[in-house]
Amino acid sequence: MIQTPYLLFLGDAPDQLAAKVAQGIKDWRPENAVGQLRLPGCGADMGLTDMNLQEGLAAGAKTLVIGVANRGGVISDEWKKVLVAALEAGYDLAAGLHNLLRDEDELQAAAKIHGRTLHDVRVPSVAYPIANGQKRSGKRVLAVGTDCSCGKMYTAMSMDAEMRERGLKSTFRATGQTGILITGRGVPLDAVIADFMAGAVEALTPDNDEDHWDHIEGQGSLFHVSYSGVTMALIHGGQPDALILAHEPTRTHMRGLPHYGLPSLEQLRDTAFPLARVANPACQVAGVSVNTKALGEEDARKCLEEIEARMGIPATDPFRFGAGALVDALIAL
Amino acid sequence: MIQTPYLLFLGDAPDQLAAKVAQGIKDWRPENAVGQLRLPGCGADMGLTDMNLQEGLAAGAKTLVIGVANRGGVISDEWKKVLVAALEAGYDLAAGLHNLLRDEDELQAAAKIHGRTLHDVRVPSVAYPIANGQKRSGKRVLAVGTDCSCGKMYTAMSMDAEMRERGLKSTFRATGQTGILITGRGVPLDAVIADFMAGAVEALTPDNDEDHWDHIEGQGSLFHVSYSGVTMALIHGGQPDALILAHEPTRTHMRGLPHYGLPSLEQLRDTAFPLARVANPACQVAGVSVNTKALGEEDARKCLEEIEARMGIPATDPFRFGAGALVDALIAL
């Protein structure tokens, strides 16, 4: 649906975390990203070649993907200059921002004049039903986090990649704009109308072969007051057979909420597990996925050992050390 | 803001249950209803004076409120005749139907010609922010249920009425179409975009006097897989100081989900309480509101005694026996 490859627009992202859309594409479909385009003051770097629009075109880019997910998603005048220039130069645009590309008159007009397409992947393209809670065939796993942005999507991506490498039946199910931009399909769950959230997750993960695993992309956190309702809908709509607890061990407060401390992994387990059992009484907590990016190798391994001993279930950093331990745990259920 | 008082349109409602919006207005803001307008074959009766449009105007009505659910999701030609005539006569229209007044060309045109307003209270009329989780001044109470439709709105309405009768500072905060039509304002939470649910609840219950109570209308249930995300957003966006557990003791399965049993009041308490403490560490479970409509007087009193003894907190049916015990419990916190 979205033409590849991409030039990744990082804009004036304050830090690396703010550019998690670009990071996801770089990490999971690097062949789709020819380079990065950054504005003055940009604090993010994907380690790709910095390119202007012409250089991107010369490298084969077809679509300029906005790789920055700001809180509230505002399209500034500075951004707009670049985006209009991109349409003029022959790029399609793709974004997952709350403020839609199509709602910007200048972009709409430029796209029309130059025959280009605006992809707003955050907007649901179909009407979802209200969840019916009926048991579906096949297996599902969902990562739930102590916080937002702590590695839930990477966990699902890693487990899916590992399963497919082993020749197992497996699908990554995107629920956010990054996942949708990477895989080309999914449900933009945070943009779905409240009443239909759980139904959208049911529709995303339909009946399947009994030995097929859906890796549902997690969102938010039951402990993040801004987004906990979305997480709840994933737990009940996804009716997971397995939960993976996701955690970033160096974080000192909930993302964007400096006055909120993080829950412990035990609190997360004891909160998410009974809620998951409402929709699927057979659900198990299968493992812990720890984002150890901020730790050195030795500290990371120590941290994982400590968590594994404490929690009594496999703990790993699937992005750093592979998802083998988590996949083994799923298969053993 | 919907202009009051109202003439209540009952249409051709097959029975009393189909007119639950009108019933709510009649029960909680009788001063807002000058009369009722019924079509031939109407099986509902609010016990108000039957009026035609002219009589309603003469009695002071400003808005014709559709107090009944329509059949088949269609606004029938019979209804439309009356609604257009109402706009011509000088009424605004207000409805909480799934199919919107504004989507009917005839109504849209008549409203424009006659300078009247169409209120579709099911649709959010403003853009809500993402929740910031900041502590707000004033007190808030939220009813959480073992199931949907078990008396949460009536609980909040009753407590609000009791507090105002005692001369205390108190506001009912509507989160559903019935509540919005009754009070003329509120947030249609089930129609809000997922990311903004908690923020909408924050906006609905802003800073207030320290001795002021917001009675937030509950929605759904943490144990109802179709709507639990909405409930979660109320708990975290509302940051209640007090939870009231709401329960219908004769129900055998979750509403609309015949394959799901009800949780116990203990399960509800043990699930909702820690989640509420994330947003407000001072939150307490203050009492139990039991919908005893299906029980005789003696059985109802026995049921309440048993629950009160078991749970160790006041239990009453506020609609049947008054909200005094619950309000006492709130004040004692």
XYZ file of C-alpha atoms in Angstrom:
666
model
C 0.000 0.000 0.000
C 2.757 2.488 0.913
C 5.448 2.701 -1.739
C 8.940 1.716 -0.625
C 11.732 2.496 -0.065
C 11.423 5.443 2.295
C 13.351 8.528 3.214
C 12.855 8.912 6.985
C 11.929 12.420 8.142
C 13.220 12.964 11.704
C 12.290 16.657 11.834
C 13.350 18.375 15.038
C 12.846 15.314 17.257
C 14.056 16.257 20.762
C 15.534 12.814 21.406
C 15.888 9.304 20.081
C 12.711 8.035 21.808
C 10.602 10.653 20.018
C 11.697 9.148 16.685
C 10.532 5.644 17.491
C 8.663 5.279 14.196
C 11.877 5.826 12.251
C 13.796 3.580 14.630
C 11.275 0.783 14.127
C 11.543 0.949 10.365
C 15.343 1.105 10.546
C 15.490 -1.889 12.899
C 12.888 -4.167 11.284
C 12.890 -3.253 7.603
C 16.270 -1.555 7.077
C 16.034 -2.318 3.365
C 13.083 0.102 3.263
C 15.045 3.140 4.507
C 17.525 4.777 2.125
C 18.429 7.609 4.499
C 17.296 10.188 7.032
C 16.305 13.849 6.689
C 16.906 16.003 9.769
C 16.124 19.637 10.598
C 18.427 21.910 12.634
C 18.269 20.992 16.335
C 17.276 17.381 15.713
C 18.320 15.218 18.664
C 17.638 11.883 16.983
C 19.950 9.902 14.718
C 19.132 6.576 13.079
C 22.694 6.097 11.933
C 21.498 6.378 8.336
C 23.017 8.669 5.729
C 21.752 12.250 6.092
C 20.083 13.233 2.848
C 18.132 16.135 1.449
C 15.087 15.486 -0.693
C 17.025 15.320 -3.978
C 19.600 12.953 -2.536
C 16.823 10.734 -1.237
C 15.202 10.574 -4.666
C 18.553 9.755 -6.246
C 18.875 6.883 -3.753
C 15.487 5.548 -4.903
C 13.139 6.789 -2.153
C 9.446 6.879 -3.120
C 7.844 7.979 0.144
C 8.865 10.460 2.832
C 7.833 8.847 6.105
C 7.405 11.077 9.131
C 9.390 9.084 11.644
C 8.611 11.260 14.645
C 5.677 10.647 17.024
C 5.213 13.780 19.105
C 2.767 13.985 21.983
C -0.393 15.345 20.412
C 1.230 15.231 16.960
C 1.529 18.828 15.782
C 2.604 19.657 12.220
C 4.675 22.847 12.525
C 5.230 25.422 9.776
C 8.864 24.345 9.567
C 7.807 20.771 8.906
C 5.235 21.864 6.374
C 7.835 23.612 4.210
C 9.751 20.344 3.873
C 6.632 18.252 3.324
C 5.316 20.502 0.557
C 8.745 20.472 -1.074
C 8.741 16.664 -0.880
C 5.372 16.441 -2.662
C 6.659 18.856 -5.312
C 9.769 16.718 -5.750
C 7.653 13.586 -6.327
C 7.422 11.874 -2.929
C 4.305 10.379 -1.384
C 3.950 11.200 2.318
C 3.162 8.741 5.112
C 2.551 9.593 8.768
C 0.945 8.304 11.909
C 0.389 11.660 13.599
C -2.813 12.674 15.343
C -2.998 15.796 13.156
C -3.606 14.360 9.750
C -1.655 15.191 6.647
C -4.956 15.345 4.785
C -6.251 18.039 7.143
C -3.463 20.433 6.163
C -4.717 22.495 3.227
C -1.242 23.137 1.852
C -0.363 19.440 1.832
C -3.710 18.443 0.410
C -3.331 21.002 -2.391
C 0.277 20.088 -3.184
C -0.569 16.366 -3.255
C -3.392 17.037 -5.684
C -1.352 19.237 -7.989
C 1.551 16.811 -8.113
C -0.497 13.627 -8.141
C 0.966 12.283 -4.909
C -0.652 10.296 -2.081
C -0.987 11.233 1.602
C -1.027 8.141 3.850
C -2.422 8.811 7.329
C -1.873 5.402 8.896
C -3.224 6.504 12.254
C -6.763 6.751 10.933
C -8.869 3.597 10.988
C -9.901 2.736 7.468
C -12.799 0.441 8.433
C -15.625 0.405 11.013
C -14.931 -2.086 13.807
C -17.602 -4.054 15.680
C -18.204 -4.072 19.423
C -16.248 -6.966 20.967
C -18.225 -10.170 21.460
C -15.688 -11.929 23.711
C -16.075 -15.258 21.942
C -13.185 -17.683 22.185
C -11.127 -17.770 18.996
C -8.942 -20.604 17.734
C -5.159 -20.233 17.489
C -2.713 -18.758 20.019
C -2.067 -15.143 20.958
C 0.632 -13.440 22.966
C 0.613 -9.853 24.225
C 3.356 -7.831 25.892
C 2.192 -5.597 28.743
C 4.569 -3.001 30.127
C 5.435 -1.332 33.399
C 5.347 1.835 31.254
C 4.757 3.082 27.714
C 7.608 2.929 25.199
C 9.523 0.210 27.006
C 9.932 -2.304 24.188
C 6.554 -3.990 23.682
C 6.572 -3.677 19.903
C 10.170 -4.867 19.661
C 9.330 -7.805 21.865
C 6.491 -8.857 19.565
C 8.591 -8.246 16.431
C 11.479 -10.292 17.863
C 9.306 -13.231 18.897
C 7.594 -13.214 15.506
C 10.921 -13.162 13.665
C 12.297 -15.975 15.849
C 9.209 -18.133 15.315
C 9.270 -17.655 11.565
C 12.968 -18.490 11.539
C 12.094 -21.765 13.262
C 9.451 -22.486 10.633
C 6.548 -21.926 13.036
C 3.264 -20.264 12.085
C 3.445 -16.705 13.326
C 2.146 -13.196 12.534
C 3.005 -9.800 13.966
C -0.216 -7.815 14.516
C 0.370 -4.075 14.435
C -1.715 -1.825 16.696
C 0.241 1.416 16.285
C 1.485 3.612 13.511
C 5.059 2.308 13.599
C 3.975 -1.284 13.258
C 1.544 -0.354 10.512
C 4.211 1.613 8.626
C 6.597 -1.332 8.961
C 4.193 -4.132 8.001
C 1.700 -2.239 5.844
C -1.370 -3.315 7.812
C -2.924 -3.268 11.286
C -5.268 -1.353 13.567
C -4.338 2.168 14.708
C -5.799 1.379 18.111
C -5.288 4.702 19.831
C -7.392 6.368 17.125
C -10.314 3.963 17.408
C -13.562 5.128 19.044
C -13.693 3.959 22.670
C -16.644 1.586 22.256
C -14.932 -0.322 19.468
C -11.385 -0.729 20.825
C -11.717 -4.308 22.028
C -13.707 -5.225 18.911
C -10.929 -3.831 16.723
C -8.416 -6.080 18.498
C -10.712 -9.072 18.019
C -10.950 -8.241 14.301
C -7.160 -7.906 14.076
C -6.555 -11.367 15.561
C -9.255 -13.645 14.108
C -9.616 -17.424 14.266
C -6.499 -19.151 13.053
C -4.747 -22.559 12.962
C -4.423 -24.015 16.450
C -0.630 -23.911 16.188
C -0.485 -20.346 14.844
C 0.724 -17.515 17.069
C -0.416 -13.901 16.791
C 2.114 -11.521 18.326
C -0.106 -8.597 19.258
C 1.666 -5.274 19.529
C 1.108 -3.862 23.019
C 0.196 -0.223 23.721
C 0.415 1.993 26.766
C 0.461 0.475 30.233
C -2.123 -0.388 32.845
C -0.104 1.952 35.078
C 0.058 4.892 32.654
C -3.009 6.991 33.414
C -3.106 8.628 29.969
C -3.367 5.408 27.985
C -4.388 2.584 30.332
C -7.791 2.213 28.659
C -6.128 1.219 25.408
C -4.022 -1.387 27.219
C -7.157 -2.760 28.877
C -8.860 -3.166 25.492
C -5.829 -5.086 24.182
C -5.943 -7.464 27.138
C -9.661 -8.164 26.765
C -9.957 -7.946 22.983
C -6.767 -9.914 22.398
C -7.709 -12.665 24.895
C -4.013 -13.627 25.024
C -2.905 -17.174 25.870
C 0.358 -15.706 27.108
C 1.476 -12.398 28.584
C 5.041 -11.139 28.363
C 5.953 -8.541 30.994
C 7.926 -5.682 29.414
C 10.208 -3.426 31.443
C 12.884 -0.761 31.146
C 14.960 -1.073 34.333
C 16.579 2.388 34.407
C 13.463 4.496 34.066
C 12.689 6.629 37.118
C 9.142 7.760 36.331
C 6.289 7.030 33.938
C 6.939 8.473 30.489
C 5.574 12.020 30.270
C 4.314 11.865 33.873
C 7.205 12.964 36.111
C 4.995 12.715 39.200
C 4.244 9.006 38.673
C 6.661 6.269 39.741
C 6.943 2.943 37.926
C 5.268 -0.207 39.233
C 7.371 -3.270 39.979
C 7.249 -6.276 37.671
C 5.382 -8.088 40.445
C 2.730 -5.353 40.540
C 2.406 -5.513 36.775
C 2.022 -9.304 36.870
C -0.487 -9.244 39.710
C -2.580 -6.576 37.963
C -2.487 -7.776 34.362
C -2.800 -11.503 34.997
C -6.249 -11.593 36.665
C -7.569 -9.100 34.094
C -6.311 -11.283 31.241
C -7.951 -14.332 32.812
C -11.353 -12.655 32.501
C -11.126 -13.025 28.720
C -9.008 -16.178 28.630
C -8.942 -18.330 31.788
C -6.046 -20.346 30.316
C -3.759 -17.313 30.070
C -0.252 -17.651 31.554
C 2.512 -15.172 32.264
C 5.229 -16.655 30.059
C 8.261 -14.444 30.464
C 9.837 -11.034 30.970
C 11.208 -8.843 28.203
C 13.717 -6.323 29.533
C 14.871 -3.366 27.484
C 18.532 -3.209 28.581
C 19.600 -0.608 26.033
C 20.753 1.765 28.769
C 22.950 -0.868 30.433
C 26.378 -2.223 29.572
C 26.615 -5.882 28.598
C 27.594 -7.149 32.045
C 24.993 -5.087 33.862
C 22.377 -6.210 31.366
C 23.109 -9.885 31.997
C 23.111 -9.360 35.753
C 19.805 -7.526 35.531
C 18.238 -10.367 33.537
C 19.543 -13.011 35.958
C 18.187 -11.101 38.916
C 14.750 -10.689 37.305
C 14.608 -14.315 36.180
C 15.440 -15.544 39.687
C 12.959 -13.143 41.276
C 10.051 -13.758 38.934
C 10.579 -17.479 38.310
C 10.043 -17.156 34.554
C 12.462 -16.626 31.649
C 13.778 -13.069 31.306
C 15.722 -11.744 28.363
C 16.270 -8.704 26.191
C 14.969 -10.114 22.909
C 16.419 -7.306 20.842
C 19.892 -7.641 22.339
C 20.153 -11.340 23.141
C 17.495 -12.883 20.896
C 13.922 -13.950 21.573
C 14.769 -17.654 21.839
C 14.046 -17.934 25.558
C 10.643 -16.257 25.177
C 9.665 -18.383 22.184
C 10.737 -21.523 24.073
C 8.479 -20.425 26.922
C 5.520 -19.895 24.587
C 5.955 -23.294 22.975
C 6.234 -24.947 26.387
C 2.855 -23.554 27.550
C -25.165 23.373 26.509
C -28.724 22.294 25.787
C -31.472 24.854 26.460
C -34.015 23.826 29.089
C -36.821 23.083 29.807
C -37.637 20.230 27.452
C -40.633 18.657 25.797
C -39.949 14.903 25.860
C -40.528 13.096 22.573
C -41.545 9.488 23.276
C -42.427 8.705 19.657
C -43.824 5.225 19.136
C -41.764 3.631 21.934
C -42.930 0.012 22.264
C -42.582 0.024 26.050
C -41.300 1.929 29.055
C -37.777 0.454 28.807
C -37.310 1.882 25.312
C -37.820 5.369 26.748
C -35.038 5.220 29.327
C -33.664 8.635 28.390
C -37.054 10.233 29.054
C -37.358 8.219 32.264
C -33.996 9.505 33.446
C -34.975 13.107 32.812
C -38.319 12.583 34.542
C -36.666 10.918 37.542
C -33.695 13.269 38.028
C -34.593 16.647 36.563
C -38.395 16.711 36.520
C -38.198 20.513 36.491
C -36.579 20.185 33.027
C -39.604 18.400 31.490
C -42.768 20.400 30.826
C -44.571 17.495 29.182
C -44.430 14.515 26.825
C -45.226 14.166 23.124
C -46.413 10.718 22.024
C -47.247 9.271 18.639
C -50.106 6.817 18.049
C -49.182 3.362 19.378
C -46.730 4.674 21.968
C -46.396 2.157 24.826
C -44.397 4.428 27.130
C -45.809 6.951 29.598
C -43.741 9.196 31.878
C -46.841 10.343 33.723
C -46.310 13.837 32.322
C -48.962 15.931 30.592
C -49.407 14.932 26.938
C -48.730 17.960 24.767
C -48.438 18.817 21.108
C -45.668 21.111 19.911
C -47.680 24.312 20.420
C -48.744 23.326 23.920
C -45.134 22.520 24.771
C -44.012 25.958 23.608
C -46.781 27.609 25.602
C -45.514 25.736 28.671
C -42.045 27.187 28.078
C -40.218 24.290 26.368
C -37.093 25.297 24.425
C -35.822 21.911 23.244
C -37.546 18.767 21.985
C -35.535 15.899 23.447
C -35.764 12.475 21.824
C -36.319 10.415 24.922
C -36.574 7.063 23.220
C -34.331 4.629 21.329
C -35.330 4.264 17.692
C -35.819 0.887 16.084
C -33.458 -0.426 13.411
C -31.092 2.527 13.684
C -33.268 4.621 11.376
C -35.063 7.906 12.022
C -38.450 7.066 10.525
C -40.448 9.359 8.248
C -43.100 9.613 10.957
C -40.536 10.900 13.426
C -39.034 13.246 10.863
C -42.381 14.959 10.268
C -42.607 15.832 13.950
C -38.957 16.820 14.226
C -39.104 19.149 11.219
C -42.329 20.681 12.566
C -40.585 21.216 15.909
C -37.703 23.078 14.267
C -40.206 25.200 12.335
C -42.061 25.964 15.555
C -38.865 27.176 17.241
C -37.519 24.171 19.152
C -33.927 23.022 19.254
C -33.566 19.236 18.957
C -31.454 17.000 21.193
C -30.809 13.269 20.804
C -28.365 10.550 21.784
C -29.142 8.231 18.897
C -26.446 6.288 17.022
C -27.655 7.757 13.759
C -27.217 11.485 14.037
C -29.778 14.237 13.616
C -27.197 16.214 11.644
C -26.915 13.400 9.098
C -30.583 13.823 8.111
C -30.713 16.351 5.286
C -34.272 17.477 6.081
C -33.410 18.186 9.717
C -30.151 19.890 8.819
C -31.969 22.116 6.302
C -34.859 22.979 8.619
C -32.458 23.811 11.468
C -30.527 26.145 9.196
C -33.602 27.918 7.831
C -35.117 28.450 11.258
C -31.879 29.172 13.104
C -32.226 26.233 15.475
C -29.591 23.887 16.923
C -29.285 20.097 16.537
C -27.624 18.526 19.591
C -26.233 15.054 18.911
C -25.033 14.319 22.413
C -23.500 10.980 21.441
C -20.799 12.813 19.479
C -18.021 14.731 21.244
C -18.349 18.426 20.426
C -14.834 19.447 21.485
C -11.295 18.057 21.135
C -10.066 16.620 24.417
C -6.438 16.631 25.546
C -4.326 13.620 26.450
C -4.559 13.065 30.204
C -1.738 14.617 32.228
C -2.478 12.801 35.475
C -1.946 15.902 37.579
C -3.634 15.977 40.963
C -6.720 18.174 40.930
C -8.307 19.932 43.884
C -11.753 18.936 45.119
C -13.201 15.455 45.683
C -14.422 12.865 43.172
C -16.383 9.659 43.488
C -16.861 6.990 40.822
C -19.108 3.936 40.793
C -17.522 0.825 39.276
C -19.733 -2.163 38.509
C -19.554 -5.935 38.480
C -21.277 -5.493 35.098
C -22.629 -2.873 32.686
C -26.106 -1.413 33.257
C -26.248 -2.232 36.935
C -27.139 1.186 38.330
C -23.957 3.266 38.193
C -25.656 6.386 36.789
C -28.512 6.215 39.274
C -25.994 5.767 42.069
C -24.154 8.945 41.080
C -27.423 10.850 40.551
C -28.728 9.747 43.958
C -25.595 10.714 45.825
C -25.494 14.080 44.064
C -29.149 14.768 44.905
C -28.613 13.770 48.534
C -25.561 15.998 48.880
C -27.304 18.999 47.365
C -30.265 18.414 49.647
C -27.873 18.590 52.579
C -26.488 21.873 51.253
C -23.149 20.349 50.270
C -21.203 21.302 47.130
C -21.859 18.614 44.572
C -22.072 18.089 40.793
C -23.178 15.106 38.711
C -20.744 14.626 35.808
C -22.368 12.873 32.859
C -20.330 10.475 30.701
C -23.178 8.942 28.659
C -25.942 10.246 26.451
C -28.704 9.827 29.012
C -26.777 11.708 31.647
C -25.871 14.434 29.169
C -29.498 14.868 28.101
C -30.632 14.936 31.724
C -28.164 17.569 32.838
C -27.529 19.339 29.511
C -23.750 18.794 29.549
C -21.053 16.134 29.804
C -18.710 13.893 27.818
C -20.045 11.059 25.587
C -17.133 8.890 26.650
C -17.871 5.808 24.562
C -17.618 7.967 21.422
C -14.291 9.576 22.329
C -11.109 8.531 20.465
C -9.127 6.016 22.543
C -6.093 8.216 23.214
C -8.203 11.005 24.674
C -10.578 9.062 26.936
C -8.755 9.735 30.191
C -8.090 13.334 29.150
C -11.800 13.830 28.484
C -12.569 12.636 32.010
C -9.951 15.002 33.422
C -11.530 17.883 31.476
C -14.966 16.900 32.746
C -13.886 17.014 36.393
C -11.550 20.005 36.733
C -10.077 21.643 39.836
C -12.772 22.596 42.291
C -13.332 23.724 45.886
C -11.700 21.309 48.328
C -15.113 20.454 49.808
C -16.828 19.987 46.434
C -17.726 16.476 45.207
C -17.910 15.425 41.570
C -20.119 12.372 41.088
C -18.670 10.854 37.925
C -21.064 8.679 35.951
C -19.526 5.210 35.569
C -19.485 3.237 32.303
C -18.986 -0.423 31.465
C -17.115 -2.701 33.848
C -13.514 -3.838 34.271
C -14.958 -7.340 33.842
C -16.938 -6.644 30.665
C -14.539 -7.396 27.811
C -16.383 -5.184 25.318
C -16.131 -1.974 27.334
C -13.459 -2.430 30.009
C -11.143 0.089 28.355
C -13.692 2.844 28.903
C -14.006 1.905 32.578
C -10.221 1.956 32.911
C -10.068 5.494 31.485
C -12.701 6.642 34.009
C -10.682 5.215 36.891
C -7.441 6.873 35.785
C -8.848 10.072 34.297
C -11.284 10.575 37.160
C -8.636 9.951 39.875
C -11.487 9.246 42.302
C -11.061 9.795 46.043
C -13.770 7.198 46.570
C -15.042 4.171 44.688
C -18.565 2.832 45.075
C -18.991 -0.813 44.071
C -22.166 -1.256 42.003
C -23.915 -4.609 41.687
C -27.115 -6.261 40.468
C -27.483 -9.396 42.613
C -29.821 -11.429 40.379
C -27.836 -11.259 37.170
C -26.475 -14.621 35.982
C -24.039 -13.513 33.257
C -22.385 -10.395 31.915
C -24.766 -8.209 29.914
C -24.702 -9.274 26.246
C -22.047 -11.946 26.955
C -23.905 -15.148 27.945
C -20.609 -17.078 28.171
C -19.133 -14.752 30.836
C -20.015 -15.080 34.523
C -20.112 -12.122 36.907
C -17.220 -11.369 39.266
C -17.873 -11.216 42.995
C -17.914 -7.870 44.763
C -14.617 -8.916 46.373
C -13.051 -9.505 42.945
C -14.326 -6.136 41.779
C -12.889 -4.414 44.855
C -9.537 -6.188 44.612
C -9.226 -5.321 40.918
C -10.490 -1.738 40.854
C -8.913 -0.531 44.089
C -5.210 -0.975 43.206
C -5.857 0.466 39.733
C -7.539 3.530 41.251
C -4.606 4.022 43.626
C -2.278 4.456 40.656
C -3.973 7.775 39.887
C -4.948 8.683 43.454
C -3.053 6.940 46.270
C -5.607 8.294 48.771
C -8.543 6.523 47.100
C -10.828 4.456 49.338
C -13.619 1.990 48.620
C -16.453 3.791 50.369
C -19.546 1.647 49.906
C -21.655 -0.722 47.833
C -24.622 0.303 45.704
C -26.941 -2.616 45.049
C -29.647 -2.479 42.396
C -32.404 -4.459 44.174
C -35.155 -3.711 41.645
C -35.675 -7.437 40.985
C -36.102 -8.259 44.685
C -39.015 -7.834 47.074
C -38.565 -5.430 49.980
C -37.606 -8.090 52.532
C -35.191 -9.873 50.199
C -33.665 -6.542 49.242
C -32.977 -5.644 52.884
C -31.548 -9.104 53.591
C -29.322 -8.845 50.541
C -27.995 -5.461 51.675
C -27.347 -6.700 55.221
C -25.481 -9.711 53.944
C -23.303 -7.616 51.613
C -22.630 -4.999 54.291
C -21.528 -7.672 56.763
C -19.397 -9.433 54.156
C -17.684 -6.372 52.695
C -17.369 -4.321 55.886
C -18.562 -1.114 54.229
C -22.027 0.488 53.922
C -24.323 -1.164 51.366
C -27.614 0.257 50.163
C -29.869 0.610 47.160
C -29.703 4.396 46.790
C -32.639 4.586 44.409
C -34.890 2.518 46.645
C -33.719 3.395 50.150
C -31.917 6.691 49.620
C -28.246 7.523 49.217
C -27.809 8.699 52.814
C -25.563 5.832 53.876
C -23.260 6.315 50.869
C -23.051 10.082 51.344
C -22.285 9.568 55.055
C -19.470 7.246 54.015
C -18.055 9.807 51.575
C -18.116 12.580 54.146
C -16.468 10.321 56.716
C -13.452 9.635 54.434
